[in-house]
Amino acid sequence: QVQLVESGGGLVQAGGSLRLSCEVSGSIFSGDVMGWYRQAPGKQRELVATITSGNSINYADSVKGRFTISRDYARNTVYLQMNSLKPEDTAVYYCNVARGLGSNRKLYWGQGTQVTVSS
């Protein structure tokens, strides 16, 4: 069983920074992909960034150059450093662990943390 707990959200002015943390309890496998997603009101949940155990990283175009995902293996924690925040970054941010492929794929989600960027 995998449990994820996010923290670090809040209210920030445009141009500011926030750092989100996601602490993962339970076993993490070498093939697991960890990531951050977000969901704004009235919109679908979208990918923000992912990182593999080999530190292969993928970002949504909208956050490239502003956000940085990282992983602390010793603490079983994944981070999202968000700089130069914009009002359109306002959303609930969810931590995610993706395990397996195809019909065996399993997704684990945290409870989400609210990020609000004021203009």
Backbone as JSON Lines, residues from 0, in Angstrom:
{"i":0,"aa":"Q","n":[0.83,-1.18,0.0],"ca":[0.0,0.0,0.0],"c":[0.88,1.24,0.0]}
{"i":1,"aa":"V","n":[0.55,2.19,-0.84],"ca":[1.31,3.43,-0.97],"c":[0.41,4.59,-0.54]}
{"i":2,"aa":"Q","n":[0.93,5.42,0.32],"ca":[0.19,6.62,0.75],"c":[1.05,7.85,0.48]}
{"i":3,"aa":"L","n":[0.4,8.9,0.01],"ca":[1.09,10.13,-0.36],"c":[0.48,11.3,0.41]}
{"i":4,"aa":"V","n":[1.33,12.13,0.96],"ca":[0.86,13.3,1.7],"c":[1.59,14.53,1.18]}
{"i":5,"aa":"E","n":[0.81,15.45,0.59],"ca":[1.38,16.68,0.05],"c":[1.38,17.78,1.11]}
{"i":6,"aa":"S","n":[2.28,18.72,0.94],"ca":[2.32,19.92,1.78],"c":[3.01,21.03,1.0]}
{"i":7,"aa":"G","n":[2.85,22.26,1.49],"ca":[3.57,23.38,0.91],"c":[2.75,24.33,0.07]}
{"i":8,"aa":"G","n":[1.47,24.02,-0.12],"ca":[0.64,24.93,-0.89],"c":[0.34,26.2,-0.11]}
{"i":9,"aa":"G","n":[-0.3,27.14,-0.79],"ca":[-0.66,28.39,-0.12],"c":[-1.0,29.47,-1.11]}
{"i":10,"aa":"L","n":[-1.05,30.69,-0.59],"ca":[-1.37,31.87,-1.39],"c":[-0.1,32.66,-1.63]}
{"i":11,"aa":"V","n":[0.15,33.02,-2.87],"ca":[1.35,33.76,-3.22],"c":[1.02,34.76,-4.32]}
{"i":12,"aa":"Q","n":[1.75,35.86,-4.36],"ca":[1.55,36.84,-5.43],"c":[2.23,36.38,-6.71]}
{"i":13,"aa":"A","n":[1.73,36.86,-7.81],"ca":[2.35,36.55,-9.11],"c":[3.83,36.92,-9.08]}
{"i":14,"aa":"G","n":[4.63,36.03,-9.63],"ca":[6.07,36.23,-9.62],"c":[6.76,35.57,-8.45]}
{"i":15,"aa":"G","n":[5.99,35.13,-7.47],"ca":[6.54,34.5,-6.28],"c":[6.86,33.04,-6.5]}
{"i":16,"aa":"S","n":[7.26,32.4,-5.39],"ca":[7.67,31.0,-5.43],"c":[7.02,30.19,-4.31]}
{"i":17,"aa":"L","n":[6.85,28.92,-4.57],"ca":[6.4,27.96,-3.58],"c":[7.13,26.65,-3.81]}
{"i":18,"aa":"R","n":[7.27,25.88,-2.74],"ca":[7.87,24.55,-2.86],"c":[6.9,23.54,-2.28]}
{"i":19,"aa":"L","n":[6.45,22.63,-3.12],"ca":[5.58,21.56,-2.68],"c":[6.39,20.34,-2.34]}
{"i":20,"aa":"S","n":[5.93,19.62,-1.32],"ca":[6.57,18.37,-0.92],"c":[5.54,17.26,-0.92]}
{"i":21,"aa":"C","n":[5.98,16.07,-1.22],"ca":[5.11,14.89,-1.19],"c":[5.88,13.76,-0.53]}
{"i":22,"aa":"E","n":[5.44,13.41,0.66],"ca":[6.08,12.31,1.37],"c":[5.33,11.02,1.08]}
{"i":23,"aa":"V","n":[6.07,10.01,0.67],"ca":[5.48,8.75,0.27],"c":[5.8,7.68,1.31]}
{"i":24,"aa":"S","n":[4.76,7.02,1.8],"ca":[4.96,5.91,2.72],"c":[4.58,4.61,2.01]}
{"i":25,"aa":"G","n":[5.23,3.53,2.4],"ca":[5.03,2.27,1.72],"c":[6.18,2.03,0.75]}
{"i":26,"aa":"S","n":[6.15,0.89,0.1],"ca":[7.24,0.49,-0.78],"c":[7.21,1.24,-2.1]}
{"i":27,"aa":"I","n":[8.36,1.73,-2.51],"ca":[8.53,2.35,-3.81],"c":[9.38,1.42,-4.65]}
{"i":28,"aa":"F","n":[8.9,1.05,-5.83],"ca":[9.61,0.14,-6.71],"c":[10.44,0.92,-7.72]}
{"i":29,"aa":"S","n":[11.46,0.27,-8.25],"ca":[12.38,0.96,-9.14],"c":[11.71,1.46,-10.41]}
{"i":30,"aa":"G","n":[10.63,0.81,-10.82],"ca":[9.96,1.23,-12.03],"c":[8.89,2.29,-11.83]}
{"i":31,"aa":"D","n":[8.67,2.68,-10.59],"ca":[7.63,3.68,-10.3],"c":[8.01,5.03,-10.89]}
{"i":32,"aa":"V","n":[7.01,5.69,-11.42],"ca":[7.18,7.07,-11.9],"c":[6.43,7.97,-10.92]}
{"i":33,"aa":"M","n":[7.11,8.97,-10.41],"ca":[6.49,9.9,-9.49],"c":[6.24,11.22,-10.2]}
{"i":34,"aa":"G","n":[5.18,11.89,-9.8],"ca":[4.87,13.11,-10.51],"c":[3.93,14.03,-9.78]}
{"i":35,"aa":"W","n":[3.73,15.17,-10.39],"ca":[2.78,16.17,-9.91],"c":[1.78,16.47,-11.02]}
{"i":36,"aa":"Y","n":[0.53,16.56,-10.63],"ca":[-0.55,16.95,-11.51],"c":[-1.28,18.11,-10.86]}
{"i":37,"aa":"R","n":[-2.11,18.79,-11.63],"ca":[-2.9,19.86,-11.05],"c":[-4.28,19.91,-11.71]}
{"i":38,"aa":"Q","n":[-5.22,20.46,-10.96],"ca":[-6.58,20.6,-11.48],"c":[-7.13,21.95,-11.06]}
{"i":39,"aa":"A","n":[-7.41,22.77,-12.04],"ca":[-8.02,24.07,-11.8],"c":[-9.53,23.93,-11.84]}
{"i":40,"aa":"P","n":[-10.27,24.85,-11.22],"ca":[-11.74,24.76,-11.21],"c":[-12.29,24.69,-12.62]}
{"i":41,"aa":"G","n":[-13.16,23.73,-12.85],"ca":[-13.81,23.58,-14.14],"c":[-12.95,22.98,-15.23]}
{"i":42,"aa":"K","n":[-11.75,22.54,-14.86],"ca":[-10.85,21.97,-15.86],"c":[-10.46,20.54,-15.48]}
{"i":43,"aa":"Q","n":[-9.93,19.82,-16.46],"ca":[-9.48,18.46,-16.2],"c":[-8.12,18.48,-15.5]}
{"i":44,"aa":"R","n":[-7.84,17.41,-14.78],"ca":[-6.54,17.27,-14.16],"c":[-5.48,17.13,-15.26]}
{"i":45,"aa":"E","n":[-4.36,17.84,-15.09],"ca":[-3.33,17.82,-16.1],"c":[-1.96,17.55,-15.49]}
{"i":46,"aa":"L","n":[-1.1,16.97,-16.3],"ca":[0.25,16.68,-15.85],"c":[1.04,17.97,-15.7]}
{"i":47,"aa":"V","n":[1.83,18.03,-14.63],"ca":[2.76,19.15,-14.43],"c":[4.19,18.67,-14.68]}
{"i":48,"aa":"A","n":[4.59,17.6,-14.0],"ca":[5.95,17.09,-14.15],"c":[6.01,15.66,-13.63]}
{"i":49,"aa":"T","n":[6.9,14.87,-14.22],"ca":[7.14,13.52,-13.73],"c":[8.63,13.26,-13.65]}
{"i":50,"aa":"I","n":[9.0,12.29,-12.8],"ca":[10.4,11.91,-12.65],"c":[10.46,10.41,-12.4]}
{"i":51,"aa":"T","n":[11.39,9.75,-13.08],"ca":[11.57,8.32,-12.91],"c":[12.68,8.04,-11.9]}
{"i":52,"aa":"S","n":[12.86,6.77,-11.57],"ca":[13.92,6.4,-10.64],"c":[15.29,6.66,-11.23]}
{"i":53,"aa":"G","n":[15.36,6.72,-12.56],"ca":[16.61,7.07,-13.23],"c":[16.76,8.55,-13.45]}
{"i":54,"aa":"N","n":[15.89,9.34,-12.82],"ca":[15.91,10.8,-12.93],"c":[15.65,11.31,-14.35]}
{"i":55,"aa":"S","n":[14.87,10.56,-15.11],"ca":[14.36,11.08,-16.37],"c":[13.15,11.95,-16.05]}
{"i":56,"aa":"I","n":[13.17,13.2,-16.54],"ca":[12.18,14.19,-16.14],"c":[11.4,14.69,-17.34]}
{"i":57,"aa":"N","n":[10.11,14.93,-17.1],"ca":[9.23,15.45,-18.14],"c":[8.41,16.58,-17.54]}
{"i":58,"aa":"Y","n":[8.3,17.69,-18.29],"ca":[7.51,18.83,-17.83],"c":[6.43,19.18,-18.85]}
{"i":59,"aa":"A","n":[5.32,19.69,-18.35],"ca":[4.35,20.3,-19.24],"c":[4.96,21.56,-19.83]}
{"i":60,"aa":"D","n":[4.61,21.87,-21.06],"ca":[5.18,23.05,-21.72],"c":[4.9,24.32,-20.92]}
{"i":61,"aa":"S","n":[3.76,24.37,-20.27],"ca":[3.35,25.58,-19.56],"c":[4.21,25.89,-18.34]}
{"i":62,"aa":"V","n":[4.99,24.91,-17.85],"ca":[5.79,25.15,-16.64],"c":[7.29,25.03,-16.9]}
{"i":63,"aa":"K","n":[7.67,24.67,-18.1],"ca":[9.1,24.53,-18.42],"c":[9.84,25.83,-18.15]}
{"i":64,"aa":"G","n":[10.98,25.7,-17.49],"ca":[11.79,26.87,-17.17],"c":[11.38,27.56,-15.89]}
{"i":65,"aa":"R","n":[10.24,27.19,-15.33],"ca":[9.76,27.83,-14.09],"c":[9.67,26.84,-12.93]}
{"i":66,"aa":"F","n":[9.3,25.6,-13.23],"ca":[9.12,24.58,-12.2],"c":[10.26,23.56,-12.29]}
{"i":67,"aa":"T","n":[10.61,23.01,-11.12],"ca":[11.63,21.96,-11.06],"c":[11.15,20.84,-10.15]}
{"i":68,"aa":"I","n":[11.14,19.63,-10.7],"ca":[10.78,18.45,-9.91],"c":[12.06,17.77,-9.47]}
{"i":69,"aa":"S","n":[12.06,17.26,-8.24],"ca":[13.22,16.54,-7.73],"c":[12.76,15.47,-6.77]}
{"i":70,"aa":"R","n":[13.7,14.61,-6.42],"ca":[13.34,13.44,-5.64],"c":[14.44,13.16,-4.62]}
{"i":71,"aa":"D","n":[14.06,12.93,-3.38],"ca":[14.99,12.55,-2.32],"c":[14.7,11.1,-1.97]}
{"i":72,"aa":"Y","n":[15.58,10.21,-2.44],"ca":[15.32,8.78,-2.27],"c":[15.41,8.38,-0.81]}
{"i":73,"aa":"A","n":[16.32,8.98,-0.08],"ca":[16.49,8.62,1.33],"c":[15.25,8.96,2.15]}
{"i":74,"aa":"R","n":[14.59,10.05,1.79],"ca":[13.4,10.49,2.53],"c":[12.11,10.08,1.85]}
{"i":75,"aa":"N","n":[12.2,9.37,0.73],"ca":[11.0,8.95,-0.02],"c":[10.08,10.14,-0.27]}
{"i":76,"aa":"T","n":[10.67,11.21,-0.72],"ca":[9.93,12.45,-0.91],"c":[10.21,13.01,-2.3]}
{"i":77,"aa":"V","n":[9.17,13.55,-2.9],"ca":[9.32,14.23,-4.19],"c":[8.91,15.69,-3.99]}
{"i":78,"aa":"Y","n":[9.62,16.59,-4.64],"ca":[9.4,18.02,-4.48],"c":[9.02,18.66,-5.81]}
{"i":79,"aa":"L","n":[8.34,19.78,-5.7],"ca":[8.09,20.61,-6.87],"c":[8.4,22.05,-6.5]}
{"i":80,"aa":"Q","n":[9.51,22.55,-7.01],"ca":[9.87,23.95,-6.8],"c":[9.22,24.77,-7.89]}
{"i":81,"aa":"M","n":[8.4,25.72,-7.5],"ca":[7.65,26.53,-8.46],"c":[8.1,27.99,-8.34]}
{"i":82,"aa":"N","n":[8.68,28.5,-9.39],"ca":[9.14,29.89,-9.43],"c":[8.36,30.66,-10.49]}
{"i":83,"aa":"S","n":[8.44,31.98,-10.4],"ca":[7.78,32.86,-11.38],"c":[6.31,32.46,-11.57]}
{"i":84,"aa":"L","n":[5.64,32.28,-10.47],"ca":[4.25,31.79,-10.52],"c":[3.33,32.8,-11.19]}
{"i":85,"aa":"K","n":[2.36,32.27,-11.89],"ca":[1.37,33.07,-12.61],"c":[-0.03,32.75,-12.09]}
{"i":86,"aa":"P","n":[-0.96,33.67,-12.25],"ca":[-2.34,33.37,-11.8],"c":[-2.89,32.09,-12.42]}
{"i":87,"aa":"E","n":[-2.5,31.79,-13.64],"ca":[-3.0,30.57,-14.28],"c":[-2.41,29.29,-13.7]}
{"i":88,"aa":"D","n":[-1.46,29.42,-12.78],"ca":[-0.96,28.24,-12.06],"c":[-1.86,27.88,-10.89]}
{"i":89,"aa":"T","n":[-2.84,28.71,-10.6],"ca":[-3.77,28.42,-9.51],"c":[-4.5,27.12,-9.75]}
{"i":90,"aa":"A","n":[-4.42,26.21,-8.78],"ca":[-5.03,24.88,-8.93],"c":[-4.79,24.09,-7.65]}
{"i":91,"aa":"V","n":[-5.45,22.96,-7.56],"ca":[-5.1,21.96,-6.55],"c":[-4.03,21.07,-7.17]}
{"i":92,"aa":"Y","n":[-2.92,20.93,-6.47],"ca":[-1.8,20.15,-6.95],"c":[-1.79,18.79,-6.25]}
{"i":93,"aa":"Y","n":[-1.68,17.74,-7.07],"ca":[-1.72,16.37,-6.57],"c":[-0.41,15.66,-6.85]}
{"i":94,"aa":"C","n":[0.06,14.95,-5.85],"ca":[1.21,14.07,-6.02],"c":[0.72,12.72,-6.53]}
{"i":95,"aa":"N","n":[1.54,12.06,-7.33],"ca":[1.12,10.82,-7.97],"c":[2.28,9.82,-8.04]}
{"i":96,"aa":"V","n":[1.94,8.55,-7.85],"ca":[2.87,7.46,-8.14],"c":[2.19,6.55,-9.15]}
{"i":97,"aa":"A","n":[2.85,6.31,-10.26],"ca":[2.34,5.42,-11.3],"c":[3.18,4.15,-11.3]}
{"i":98,"aa":"R","n":[2.49,3.01,-11.21],"ca":[3.2,1.73,-11.09],"c":[2.64,0.76,-12.12]}
{"i":99,"aa":"G","n":[3.55,0.11,-12.84],"ca":[3.14,-0.91,-13.8],"c":[2.77,-0.33,-15.14]}
{"i":100,"aa":"L","n":[2.39,-1.24,-16.06],"ca":[2.07,-0.84,-17.42],"c":[0.76,-1.47,-17.87]}
{"i":101,"aa":"G","n":[0.13,-0.85,-18.84],"ca":[-1.06,-1.4,-19.47],"c":[-2.17,-1.71,-18.49]}
{"i":102,"aa":"S","n":[-2.71,-2.9,-18.59],"ca":[-3.84,-3.27,-17.74],"c":[-3.42,-3.46,-16.28]}
{"i":103,"aa":"N","n":[-2.12,-3.58,-16.04],"ca":[-1.62,-3.73,-14.66],"c":[-1.25,-2.39,-14.03]}
{"i":104,"aa":"R","n":[-1.45,-1.32,-14.77],"ca":[-1.04,-0.01,-14.26],"c":[-1.91,0.4,-13.08]}
{"i":105,"aa":"K","n":[-1.24,0.91,-12.06],"ca":[-1.97,1.36,-10.87],"c":[-1.48,2.76,-10.52]}
{"i":106,"aa":"L","n":[-2.42,3.63,-10.19],"ca":[-2.1,5.01,-9.84],"c":[-2.45,5.27,-8.38]}
{"i":107,"aa":"Y","n":[-1.54,5.95,-7.71],"ca":[-1.78,6.35,-6.33],"c":[-1.76,7.88,-6.29]}
{"i":108,"aa":"W","n":[-2.67,8.45,-5.5],"ca":[-2.81,9.9,-5.43],"c":[-2.78,10.39,-3.99]}
{"i":109,"aa":"G","n":[-2.24,11.58,-3.81],"ca":[-2.37,12.26,-2.55],"c":[-3.7,12.99,-2.47]}
{"i":110,"aa":"Q","n":[-3.92,13.69,-1.37],"ca":[-5.19,14.37,-1.15],"c":[-5.23,15.74,-1.83]}
{"i":111,"aa":"G","n":[-4.08,16.23,-2.25],"ca":[-4.01,17.51,-2.95],"c":[-3.69,18.66,-2.01]}
{"i":112,"aa":"T","n":[-3.04,19.66,-2.58],"ca":[-2.74,20.88,-1.83],"c":[-3.06,22.08,-2.73]}
{"i":113,"aa":"Q","n":[-3.73,23.07,-2.17],"ca":[-4.18,24.22,-2.94],"c":[-3.05,25.22,-3.13]}
{"i":114,"aa":"V","n":[-2.9,25.64,-4.38],"ca":[-1.97,26.72,-4.72],"c":[-2.8,27.84,-5.35]}
{"i":115,"aa":"T","n":[-2.71,29.02,-4.77],"ca":[-3.43,30.17,-5.3],"c":[-2.45,31.3,-5.58]}
{"i":116,"aa":"V","n":[-2.46,31.78,-6.82],"ca":[-1.56,32.85,-7.22],"c":[-2.4,34.08,-7.54]}
{"i":117,"aa":"S","n":[-2.16,35.14,-6.79],"ca":[-2.93,36.36,-7.0],"c":[-2.2,37.29,-7.96]}
{"i":118,"aa":"S","n":[-2.98,38.05,-8.71],"ca":[-2.38,38.95,-9.7],"c":[-2.08,40.32,-9.11]}
